[in-house]
Short mmCIF file of C-alpha atoms in Angstrom, two decimals:
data_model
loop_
_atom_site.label_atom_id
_atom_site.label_comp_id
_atom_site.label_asym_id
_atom_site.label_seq_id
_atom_site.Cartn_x
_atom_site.Cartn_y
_atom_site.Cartn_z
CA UNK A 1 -2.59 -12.10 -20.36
CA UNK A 2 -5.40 -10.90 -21.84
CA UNK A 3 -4.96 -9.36 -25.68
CA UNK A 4 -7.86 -6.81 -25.52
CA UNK A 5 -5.53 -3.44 -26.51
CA UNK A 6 -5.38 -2.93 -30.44
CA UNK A 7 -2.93 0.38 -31.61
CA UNK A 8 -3.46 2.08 -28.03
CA UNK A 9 -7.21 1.41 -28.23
CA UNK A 10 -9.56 -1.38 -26.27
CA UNK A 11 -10.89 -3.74 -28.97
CA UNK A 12 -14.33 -4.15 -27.88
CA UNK A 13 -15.18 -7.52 -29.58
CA UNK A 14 -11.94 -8.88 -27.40
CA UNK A 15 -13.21 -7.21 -24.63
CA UNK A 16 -16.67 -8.93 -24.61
CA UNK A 17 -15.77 -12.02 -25.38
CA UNK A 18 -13.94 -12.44 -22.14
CA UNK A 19 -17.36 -12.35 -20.20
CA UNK A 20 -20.26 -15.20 -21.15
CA UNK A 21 -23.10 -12.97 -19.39
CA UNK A 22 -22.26 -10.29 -21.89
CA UNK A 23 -23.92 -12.75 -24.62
CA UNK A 24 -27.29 -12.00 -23.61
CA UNK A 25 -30.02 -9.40 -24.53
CA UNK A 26 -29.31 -7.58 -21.23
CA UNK A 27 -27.64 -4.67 -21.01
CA UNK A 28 -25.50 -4.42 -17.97
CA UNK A 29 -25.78 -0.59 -17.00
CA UNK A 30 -25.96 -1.47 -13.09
CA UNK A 31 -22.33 -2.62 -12.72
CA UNK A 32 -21.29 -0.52 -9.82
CA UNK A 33 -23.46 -3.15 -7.91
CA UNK A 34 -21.46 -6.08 -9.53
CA UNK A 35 -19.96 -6.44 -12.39
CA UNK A 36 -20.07 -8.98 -14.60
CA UNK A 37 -17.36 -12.01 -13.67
CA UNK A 38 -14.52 -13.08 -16.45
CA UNK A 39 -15.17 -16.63 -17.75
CA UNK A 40 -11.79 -17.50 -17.20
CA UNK A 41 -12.56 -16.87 -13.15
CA UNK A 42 -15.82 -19.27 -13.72
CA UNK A 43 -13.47 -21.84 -15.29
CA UNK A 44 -10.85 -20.98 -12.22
CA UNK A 45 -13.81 -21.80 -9.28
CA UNK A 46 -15.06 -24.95 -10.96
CA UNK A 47 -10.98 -26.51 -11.53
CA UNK A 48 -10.62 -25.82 -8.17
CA UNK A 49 -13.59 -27.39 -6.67
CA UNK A 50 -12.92 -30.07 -8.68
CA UNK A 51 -9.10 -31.11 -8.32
CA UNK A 52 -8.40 -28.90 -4.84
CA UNK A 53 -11.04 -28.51 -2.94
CA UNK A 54 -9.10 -29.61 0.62
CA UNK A 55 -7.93 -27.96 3.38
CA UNK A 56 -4.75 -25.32 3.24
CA UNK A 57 -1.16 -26.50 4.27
CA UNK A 58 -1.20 -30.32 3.94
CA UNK A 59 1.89 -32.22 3.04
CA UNK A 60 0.06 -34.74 0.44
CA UNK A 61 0.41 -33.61 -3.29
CA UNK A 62 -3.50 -31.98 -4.00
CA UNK A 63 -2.95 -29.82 -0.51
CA UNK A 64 0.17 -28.79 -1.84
CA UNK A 65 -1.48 -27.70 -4.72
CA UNK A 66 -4.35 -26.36 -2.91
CA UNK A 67 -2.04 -24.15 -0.84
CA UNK A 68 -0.01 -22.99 -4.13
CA UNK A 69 -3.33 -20.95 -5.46
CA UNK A 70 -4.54 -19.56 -2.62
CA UNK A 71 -0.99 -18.31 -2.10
CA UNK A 72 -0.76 -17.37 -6.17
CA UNK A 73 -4.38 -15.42 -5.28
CA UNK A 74 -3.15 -13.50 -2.29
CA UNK A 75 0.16 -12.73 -4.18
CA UNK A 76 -1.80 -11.10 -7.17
CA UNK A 77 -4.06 -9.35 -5.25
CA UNK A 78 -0.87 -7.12 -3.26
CA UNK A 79 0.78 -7.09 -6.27
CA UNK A 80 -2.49 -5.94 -8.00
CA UNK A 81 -2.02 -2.90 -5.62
CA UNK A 82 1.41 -2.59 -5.36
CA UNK A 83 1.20 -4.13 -1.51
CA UNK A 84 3.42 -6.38 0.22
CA UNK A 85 1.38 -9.85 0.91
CA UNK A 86 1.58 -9.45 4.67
CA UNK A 87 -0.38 -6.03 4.17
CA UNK A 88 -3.74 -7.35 2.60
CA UNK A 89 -6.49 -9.62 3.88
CA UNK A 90 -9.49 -10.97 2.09
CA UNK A 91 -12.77 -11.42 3.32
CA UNK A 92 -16.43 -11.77 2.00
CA UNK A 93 -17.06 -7.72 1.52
CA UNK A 94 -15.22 -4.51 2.27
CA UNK A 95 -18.66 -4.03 4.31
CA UNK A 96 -17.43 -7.10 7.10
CA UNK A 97 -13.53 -6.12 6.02
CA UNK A 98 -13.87 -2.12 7.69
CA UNK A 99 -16.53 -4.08 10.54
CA UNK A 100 -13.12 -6.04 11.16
CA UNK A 101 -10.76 -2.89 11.05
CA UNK A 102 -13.09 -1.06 13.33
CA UNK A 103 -12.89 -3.91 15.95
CA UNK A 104 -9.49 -4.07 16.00
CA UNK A 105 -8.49 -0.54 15.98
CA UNK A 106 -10.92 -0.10 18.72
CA UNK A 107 -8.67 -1.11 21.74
CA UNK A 108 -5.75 1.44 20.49
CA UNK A 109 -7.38 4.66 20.15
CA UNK A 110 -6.80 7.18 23.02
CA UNK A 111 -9.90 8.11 25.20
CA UNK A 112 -10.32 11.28 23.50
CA UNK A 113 -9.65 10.49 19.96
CA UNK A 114 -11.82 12.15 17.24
CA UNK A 115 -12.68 9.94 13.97
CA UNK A 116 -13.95 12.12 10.81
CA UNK A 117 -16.16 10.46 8.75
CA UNK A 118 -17.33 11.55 4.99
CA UNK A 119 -21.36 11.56 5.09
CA UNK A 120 -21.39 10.94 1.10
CA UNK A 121 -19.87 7.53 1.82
CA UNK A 122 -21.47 4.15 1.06
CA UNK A 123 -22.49 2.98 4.50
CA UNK A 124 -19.64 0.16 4.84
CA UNK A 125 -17.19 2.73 5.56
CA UNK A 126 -19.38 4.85 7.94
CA UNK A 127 -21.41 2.31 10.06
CA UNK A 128 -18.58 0.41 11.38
CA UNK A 129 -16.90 3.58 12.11
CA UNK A 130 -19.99 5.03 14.05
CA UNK A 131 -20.87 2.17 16.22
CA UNK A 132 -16.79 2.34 17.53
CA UNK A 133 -17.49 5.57 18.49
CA UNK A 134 -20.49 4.78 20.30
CA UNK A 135 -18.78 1.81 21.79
CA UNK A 136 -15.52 3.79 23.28
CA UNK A 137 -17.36 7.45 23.23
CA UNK A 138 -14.61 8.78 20.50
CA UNK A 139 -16.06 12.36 18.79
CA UNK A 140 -17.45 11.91 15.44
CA UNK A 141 -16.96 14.67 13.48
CA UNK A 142 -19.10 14.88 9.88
CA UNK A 143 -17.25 16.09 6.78
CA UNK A 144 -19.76 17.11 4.47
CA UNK A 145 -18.52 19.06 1.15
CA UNK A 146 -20.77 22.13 -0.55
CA UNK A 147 -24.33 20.82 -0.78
CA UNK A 148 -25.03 21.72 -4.55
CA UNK A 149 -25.64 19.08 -7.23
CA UNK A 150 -22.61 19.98 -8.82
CA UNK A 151 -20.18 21.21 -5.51
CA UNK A 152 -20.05 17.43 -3.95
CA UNK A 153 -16.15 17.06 -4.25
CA UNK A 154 -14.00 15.82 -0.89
CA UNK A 155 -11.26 17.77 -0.57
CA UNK A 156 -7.98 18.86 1.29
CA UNK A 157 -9.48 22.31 1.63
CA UNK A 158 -12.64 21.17 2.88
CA UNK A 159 -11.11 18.94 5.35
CA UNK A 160 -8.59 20.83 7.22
CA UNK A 161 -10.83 22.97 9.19
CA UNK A 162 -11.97 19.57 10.82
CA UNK A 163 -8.60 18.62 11.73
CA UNK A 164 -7.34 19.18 15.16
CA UNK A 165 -4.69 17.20 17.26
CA UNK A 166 -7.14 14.79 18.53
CA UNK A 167 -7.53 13.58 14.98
CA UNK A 168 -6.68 9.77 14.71
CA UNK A 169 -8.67 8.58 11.71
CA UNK A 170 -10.25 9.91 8.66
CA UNK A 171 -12.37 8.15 6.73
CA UNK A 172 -13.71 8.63 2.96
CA UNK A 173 -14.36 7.13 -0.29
CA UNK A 174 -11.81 7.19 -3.59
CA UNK A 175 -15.24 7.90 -5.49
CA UNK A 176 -18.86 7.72 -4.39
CA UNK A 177 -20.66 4.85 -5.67
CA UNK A 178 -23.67 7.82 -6.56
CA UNK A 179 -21.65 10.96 -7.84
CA UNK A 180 -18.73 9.48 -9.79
CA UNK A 181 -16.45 11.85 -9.12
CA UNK A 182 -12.85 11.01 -8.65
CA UNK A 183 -11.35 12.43 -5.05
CA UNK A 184 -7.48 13.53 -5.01
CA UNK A 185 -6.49 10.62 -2.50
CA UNK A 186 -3.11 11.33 -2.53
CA UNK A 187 -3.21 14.76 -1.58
CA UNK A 188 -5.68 14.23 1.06
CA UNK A 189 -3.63 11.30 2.79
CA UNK A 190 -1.05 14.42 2.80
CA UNK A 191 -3.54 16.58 4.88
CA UNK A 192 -4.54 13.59 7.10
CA UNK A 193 -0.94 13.27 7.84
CA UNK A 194 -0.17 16.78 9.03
CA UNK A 195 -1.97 15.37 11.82
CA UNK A 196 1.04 13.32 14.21
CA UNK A 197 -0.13 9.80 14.54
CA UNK A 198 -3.80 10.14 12.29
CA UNK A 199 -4.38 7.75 9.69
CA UNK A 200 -6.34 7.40 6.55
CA UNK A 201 -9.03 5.02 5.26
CA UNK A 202 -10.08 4.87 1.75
CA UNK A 203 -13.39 2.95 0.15
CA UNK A 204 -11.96 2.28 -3.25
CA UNK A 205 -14.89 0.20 -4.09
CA UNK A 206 -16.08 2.51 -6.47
CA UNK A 207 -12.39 3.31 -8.30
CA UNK A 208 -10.95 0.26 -8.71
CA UNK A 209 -12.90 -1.45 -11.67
CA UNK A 210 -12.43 1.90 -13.43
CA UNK A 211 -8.60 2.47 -12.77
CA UNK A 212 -5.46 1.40 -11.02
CA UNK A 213 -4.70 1.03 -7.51
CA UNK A 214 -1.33 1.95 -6.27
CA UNK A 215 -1.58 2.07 -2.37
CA UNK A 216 1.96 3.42 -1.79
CA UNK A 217 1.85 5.98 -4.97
CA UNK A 218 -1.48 7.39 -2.93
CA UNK A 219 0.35 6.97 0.59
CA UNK A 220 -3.15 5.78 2.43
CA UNK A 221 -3.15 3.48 5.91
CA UNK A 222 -5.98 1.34 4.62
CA UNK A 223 -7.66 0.87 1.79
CA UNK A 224 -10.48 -1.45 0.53
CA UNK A 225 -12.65 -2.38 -2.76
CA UNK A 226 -14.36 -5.56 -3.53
CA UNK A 227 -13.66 -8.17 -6.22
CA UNK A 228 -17.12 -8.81 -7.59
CA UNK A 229 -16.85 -4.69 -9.02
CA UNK A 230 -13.89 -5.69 -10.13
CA UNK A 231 -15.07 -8.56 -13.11
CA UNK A 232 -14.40 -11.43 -10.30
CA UNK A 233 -16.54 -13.16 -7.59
CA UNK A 234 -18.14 -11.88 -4.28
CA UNK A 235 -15.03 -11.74 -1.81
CA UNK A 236 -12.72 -8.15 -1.14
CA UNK A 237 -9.30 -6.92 -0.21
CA UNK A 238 -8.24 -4.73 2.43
CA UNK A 239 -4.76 -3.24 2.73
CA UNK A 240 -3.19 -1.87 5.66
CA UNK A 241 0.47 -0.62 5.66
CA UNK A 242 2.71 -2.04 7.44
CA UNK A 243 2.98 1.32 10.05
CA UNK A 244 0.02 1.22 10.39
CA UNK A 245 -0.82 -2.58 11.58
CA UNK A 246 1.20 -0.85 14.64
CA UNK A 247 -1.89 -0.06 16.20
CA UNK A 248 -4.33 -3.28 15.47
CA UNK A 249 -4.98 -5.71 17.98
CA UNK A 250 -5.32 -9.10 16.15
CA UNK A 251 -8.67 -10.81 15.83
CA UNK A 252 -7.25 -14.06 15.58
CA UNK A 253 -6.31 -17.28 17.32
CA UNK A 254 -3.93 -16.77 20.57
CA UNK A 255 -1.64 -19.35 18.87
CA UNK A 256 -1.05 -16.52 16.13
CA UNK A 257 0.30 -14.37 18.35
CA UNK A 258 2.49 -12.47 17.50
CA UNK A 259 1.35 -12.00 14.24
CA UNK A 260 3.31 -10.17 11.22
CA UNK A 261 0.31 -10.49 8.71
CA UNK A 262 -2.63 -8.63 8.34
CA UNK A 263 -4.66 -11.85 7.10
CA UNK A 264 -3.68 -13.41 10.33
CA UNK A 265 -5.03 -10.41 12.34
CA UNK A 266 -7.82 -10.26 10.48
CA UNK A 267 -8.94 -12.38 8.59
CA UNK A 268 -10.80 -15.04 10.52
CA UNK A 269 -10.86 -17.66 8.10
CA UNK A 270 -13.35 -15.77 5.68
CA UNK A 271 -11.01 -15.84 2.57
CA UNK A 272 -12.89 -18.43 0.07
CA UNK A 273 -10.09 -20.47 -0.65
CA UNK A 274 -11.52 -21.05 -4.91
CA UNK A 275 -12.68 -17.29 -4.97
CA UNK A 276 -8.94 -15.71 -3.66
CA UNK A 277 -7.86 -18.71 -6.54
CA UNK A 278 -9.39 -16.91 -9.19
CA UNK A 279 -7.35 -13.31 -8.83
CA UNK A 280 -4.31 -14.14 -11.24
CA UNK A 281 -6.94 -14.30 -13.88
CA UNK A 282 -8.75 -11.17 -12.95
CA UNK A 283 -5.30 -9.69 -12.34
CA UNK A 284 -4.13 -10.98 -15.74
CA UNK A 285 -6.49 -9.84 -17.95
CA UNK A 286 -5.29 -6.08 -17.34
CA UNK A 287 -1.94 -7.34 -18.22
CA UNK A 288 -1.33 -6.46 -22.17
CA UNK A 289 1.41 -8.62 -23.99
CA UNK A 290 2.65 -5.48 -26.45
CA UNK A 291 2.98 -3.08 -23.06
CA UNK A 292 0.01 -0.98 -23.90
CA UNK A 293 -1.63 0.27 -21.15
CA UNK A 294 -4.82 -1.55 -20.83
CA UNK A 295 -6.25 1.32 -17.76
CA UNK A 296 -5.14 4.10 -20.00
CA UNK A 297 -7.14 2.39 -22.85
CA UNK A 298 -9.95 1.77 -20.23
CA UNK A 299 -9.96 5.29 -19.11
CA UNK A 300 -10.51 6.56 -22.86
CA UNK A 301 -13.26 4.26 -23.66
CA UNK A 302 -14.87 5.25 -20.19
CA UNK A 303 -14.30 8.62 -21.17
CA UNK A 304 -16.37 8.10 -24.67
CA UNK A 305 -19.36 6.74 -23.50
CA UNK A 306 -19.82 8.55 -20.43
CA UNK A 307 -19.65 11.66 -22.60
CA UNK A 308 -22.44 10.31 -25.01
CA UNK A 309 -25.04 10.08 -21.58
CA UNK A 310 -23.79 13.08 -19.99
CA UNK A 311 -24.08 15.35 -23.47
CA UNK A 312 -27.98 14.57 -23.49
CA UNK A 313 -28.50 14.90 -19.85
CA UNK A 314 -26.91 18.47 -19.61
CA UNK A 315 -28.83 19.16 -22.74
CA UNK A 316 -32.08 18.50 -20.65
CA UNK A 317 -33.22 21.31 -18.15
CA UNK A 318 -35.54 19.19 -16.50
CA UNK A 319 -32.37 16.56 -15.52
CA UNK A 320 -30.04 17.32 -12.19
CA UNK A 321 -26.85 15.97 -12.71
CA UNK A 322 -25.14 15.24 -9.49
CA UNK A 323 -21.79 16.15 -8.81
CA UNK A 324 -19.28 15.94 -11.96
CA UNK A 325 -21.23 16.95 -15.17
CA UNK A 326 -18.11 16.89 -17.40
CA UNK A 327 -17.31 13.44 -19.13
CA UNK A 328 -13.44 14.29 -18.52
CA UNK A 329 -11.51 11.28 -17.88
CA UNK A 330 -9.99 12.71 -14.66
CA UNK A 331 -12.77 13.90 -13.04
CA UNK A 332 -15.45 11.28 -13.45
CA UNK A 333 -15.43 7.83 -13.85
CA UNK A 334 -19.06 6.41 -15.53
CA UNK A 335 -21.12 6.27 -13.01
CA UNK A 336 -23.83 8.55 -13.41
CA UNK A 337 -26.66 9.69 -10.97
CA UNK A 338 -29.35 12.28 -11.83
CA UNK A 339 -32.78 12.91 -11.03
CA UNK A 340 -35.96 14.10 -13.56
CA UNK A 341 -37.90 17.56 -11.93
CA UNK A 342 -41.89 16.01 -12.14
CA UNK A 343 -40.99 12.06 -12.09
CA UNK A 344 -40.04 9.59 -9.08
CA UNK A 345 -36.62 7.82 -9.83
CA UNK A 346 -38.76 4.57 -9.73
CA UNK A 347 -41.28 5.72 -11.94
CA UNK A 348 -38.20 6.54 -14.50
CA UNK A 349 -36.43 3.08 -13.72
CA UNK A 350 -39.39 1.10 -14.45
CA UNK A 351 -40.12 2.94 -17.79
CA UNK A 352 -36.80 1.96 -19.38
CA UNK A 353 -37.09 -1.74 -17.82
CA UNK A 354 -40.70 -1.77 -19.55
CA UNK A 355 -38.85 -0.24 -22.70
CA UNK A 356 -36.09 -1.68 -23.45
CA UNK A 357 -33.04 -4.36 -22.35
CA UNK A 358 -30.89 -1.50 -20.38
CA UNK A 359 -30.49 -2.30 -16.83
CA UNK A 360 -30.84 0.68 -14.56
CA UNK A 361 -31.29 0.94 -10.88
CA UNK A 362 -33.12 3.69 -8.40
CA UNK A 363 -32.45 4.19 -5.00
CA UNK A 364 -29.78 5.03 -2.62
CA UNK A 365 -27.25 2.16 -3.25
CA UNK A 366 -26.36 1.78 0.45
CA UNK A 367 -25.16 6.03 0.41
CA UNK A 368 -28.28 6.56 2.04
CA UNK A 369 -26.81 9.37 4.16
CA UNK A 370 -25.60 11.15 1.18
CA UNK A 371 -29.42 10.69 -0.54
CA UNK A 372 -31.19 11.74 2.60
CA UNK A 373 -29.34 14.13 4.18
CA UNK A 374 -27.03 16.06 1.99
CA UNK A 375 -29.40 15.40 -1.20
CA UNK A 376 -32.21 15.96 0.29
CA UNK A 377 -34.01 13.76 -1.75
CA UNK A 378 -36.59 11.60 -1.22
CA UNK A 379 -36.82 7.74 -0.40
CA UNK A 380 -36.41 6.56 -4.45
CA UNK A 381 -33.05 8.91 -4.52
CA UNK A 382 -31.54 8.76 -7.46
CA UNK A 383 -31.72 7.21 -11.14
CA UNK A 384 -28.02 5.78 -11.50
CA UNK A 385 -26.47 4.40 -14.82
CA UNK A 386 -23.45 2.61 -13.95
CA UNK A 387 -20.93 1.44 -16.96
CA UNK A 388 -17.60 -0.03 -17.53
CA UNK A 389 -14.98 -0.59 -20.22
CA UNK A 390 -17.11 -3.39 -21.43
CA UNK A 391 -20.27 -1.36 -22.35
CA UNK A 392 -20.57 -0.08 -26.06
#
């Protein structure tokens, strides 16, 4: 467990010295990217390389110990969600995770099935969707919410026009990895499932280093986010529930079949055996020993600084905020995109890098079809800022 909550609050210095990049000049303000990783999860690869690094499900006394982490990994990471173990699979990215889904789901779609896809997605849960649809000649069908900076918000009201009995999948993000803005999940897996026999799929890339995941409490089908946002190495999760692994075909060996796991299905041997070793410590360290709530705490801290950028950018009438301009703890989380009227977002990226230690980023982030064509910006896009509960 991880002591970083003092009298309801995060203590900062506690918080920091959990993560060895954090003791450099650079200021880490492009963390929806990557975060930074915990140095207990450093010390976690290296022990494992060192004393386990053998082959899963041996008999002899380091394979046995081998298996025990991996298995202590994929444990924490369902329970991280509130998942069963048989309803998550890791793999390298939630990018080749979905690319997986797709391919499986592909074969149990009807003919004439219709798949609604948000276009302010990151790409990883719209290209794998698009190509099925080319591949079996399903209907895509865009869902695209009000076009001004501040009117980008999925919701069930602008979804249910788009819903018709052909409906099998929807697909959208928990927040966009550009406009910050937290979506009501819950209540739009409720929509989706008006819909007999239509299922949900949720990025939670963007959400899940900021607050937590409860797959059940939302009532989603599937539901990804990646590790490495979340203060841990480069690998992901998906979850699928256990209804709706009903309609995958497994990717796997024929000697798996039949298969009651999803990781079996598919996982395809990607899962890093010393990465998935490293989740009890990321899962740990938003454990609190005196029962404070370390993602309430998180959410306040978030809260403060996010208000501090947003204050001076609203201030500025020559700054577009997109999406969410209030700092309100449940509506945003801190990751902030705007543009400056009369400067390129490179030209405005390069000027703090040439300034100062804060690292900023410009461009589309892989939400290219939210830049280009609901933005309608140009090919810099945006300047983001991108903090967590580890930034002062």
């Amino acid at each position: 467990m991880a002591d970083i909550v003092l009298d309801g609050k995060l203590d900062l210095e506690a918080v920091r010295s959990h993560f060895p990049a954090l003791k450099q000049k650079q200021v880490f303000l492009d963390n929806a990217g990557g975060s930074q990783i915990l140095g207990d999860a450093i010390d976690s690869i290296q022990t494992y390389l060192k004393e386990t690094n053998v082959q899963l499900g041996a008999s002899y006394h380091v394979g046995q110990k081998a298996t025990e982490k991996f298995n202590a990994g994929m444990q924490a990471a369902a329970d991280f969600m509130n998942a069963d173990v048989s309803e998550i699979v890791i793999g390298p990215s939630t990018t080749q995770l979905f690319s997986n889904l797709s391919q499986s789901l592909s074969l149990s779609l009807p003919t004439d099935a219709e798949i609604i896809v948000s276009s302010i997605d990151h790409e990883a849960n719209i290209s794998s969707w698009v190509r099925l649809a080319k591949f079996r000649s399903f209907k895509i069908v865009w869902w695209t919410p009000g076009t001004e900076a501040g009117d980008l918000r999925l919701t069930p009201e602008n979804l249910r026009p788009l819903l018709t009995e052909k409906t099998k999948l929807v697909t959208c993000t928990h927040i966009s990895n550009i406009l910050g803005a937290i979506h009501d999940i819950k209540s739009i897996a409720k929509e989706v499932h008006t819909i007999p026999w239509a299922m949900l799929c949720v990025d939670g890339v963007a959400y899940a280093p900021h607050r937590q995941v409860d797959v059940k409490e939302l009532g989603v089908d599937f539901y990804s986010f990646s590790w490495y946002k979340v203060y841990g190495p480069h690998i992901a999760v998906l979850y699928a529930s256990s209804s709706a692994q009903q309609n995958l075909t497994s990717l796997g060996h024929y000697f798996h079949n039949p298969t009651t796991t999803l990781t079996t299905k598919l996982g395809l041997a990607a899962a890093s055996y010393e990465l998935v070793g490293t989740i009890p410590t990321l899962v740990s360290y938003f454990s609190c020993p005196d029962g404070n709530s370390v993602w309430a705490a998180i959410a306040a801290h978030e809260e403060r600084i996010q208000s501090i950028l947003l204050d001076y950018l609203n201030r500025r009438e020559d700054v577009v905020v997109y999406s969410e301009r209030s700092a309100d703890q449940k509506l945003r989380v801190p990751v902030v995109s705007f543009s400056i009227k009369g400067r390129s977002s490179r030209e405005v990226v390069e000027k703090v890098d040439a300034g100062s230690d804060f690292g900023i980023r410009w461009g589309h982030f892989y939400s290219k079809r939210l830049v280009d064509e609901v933005l309608g910006l140009g090919e810099e896009g945006v300047v983001r800022v991108s903090m967590v509960h580890y930034n002062t």
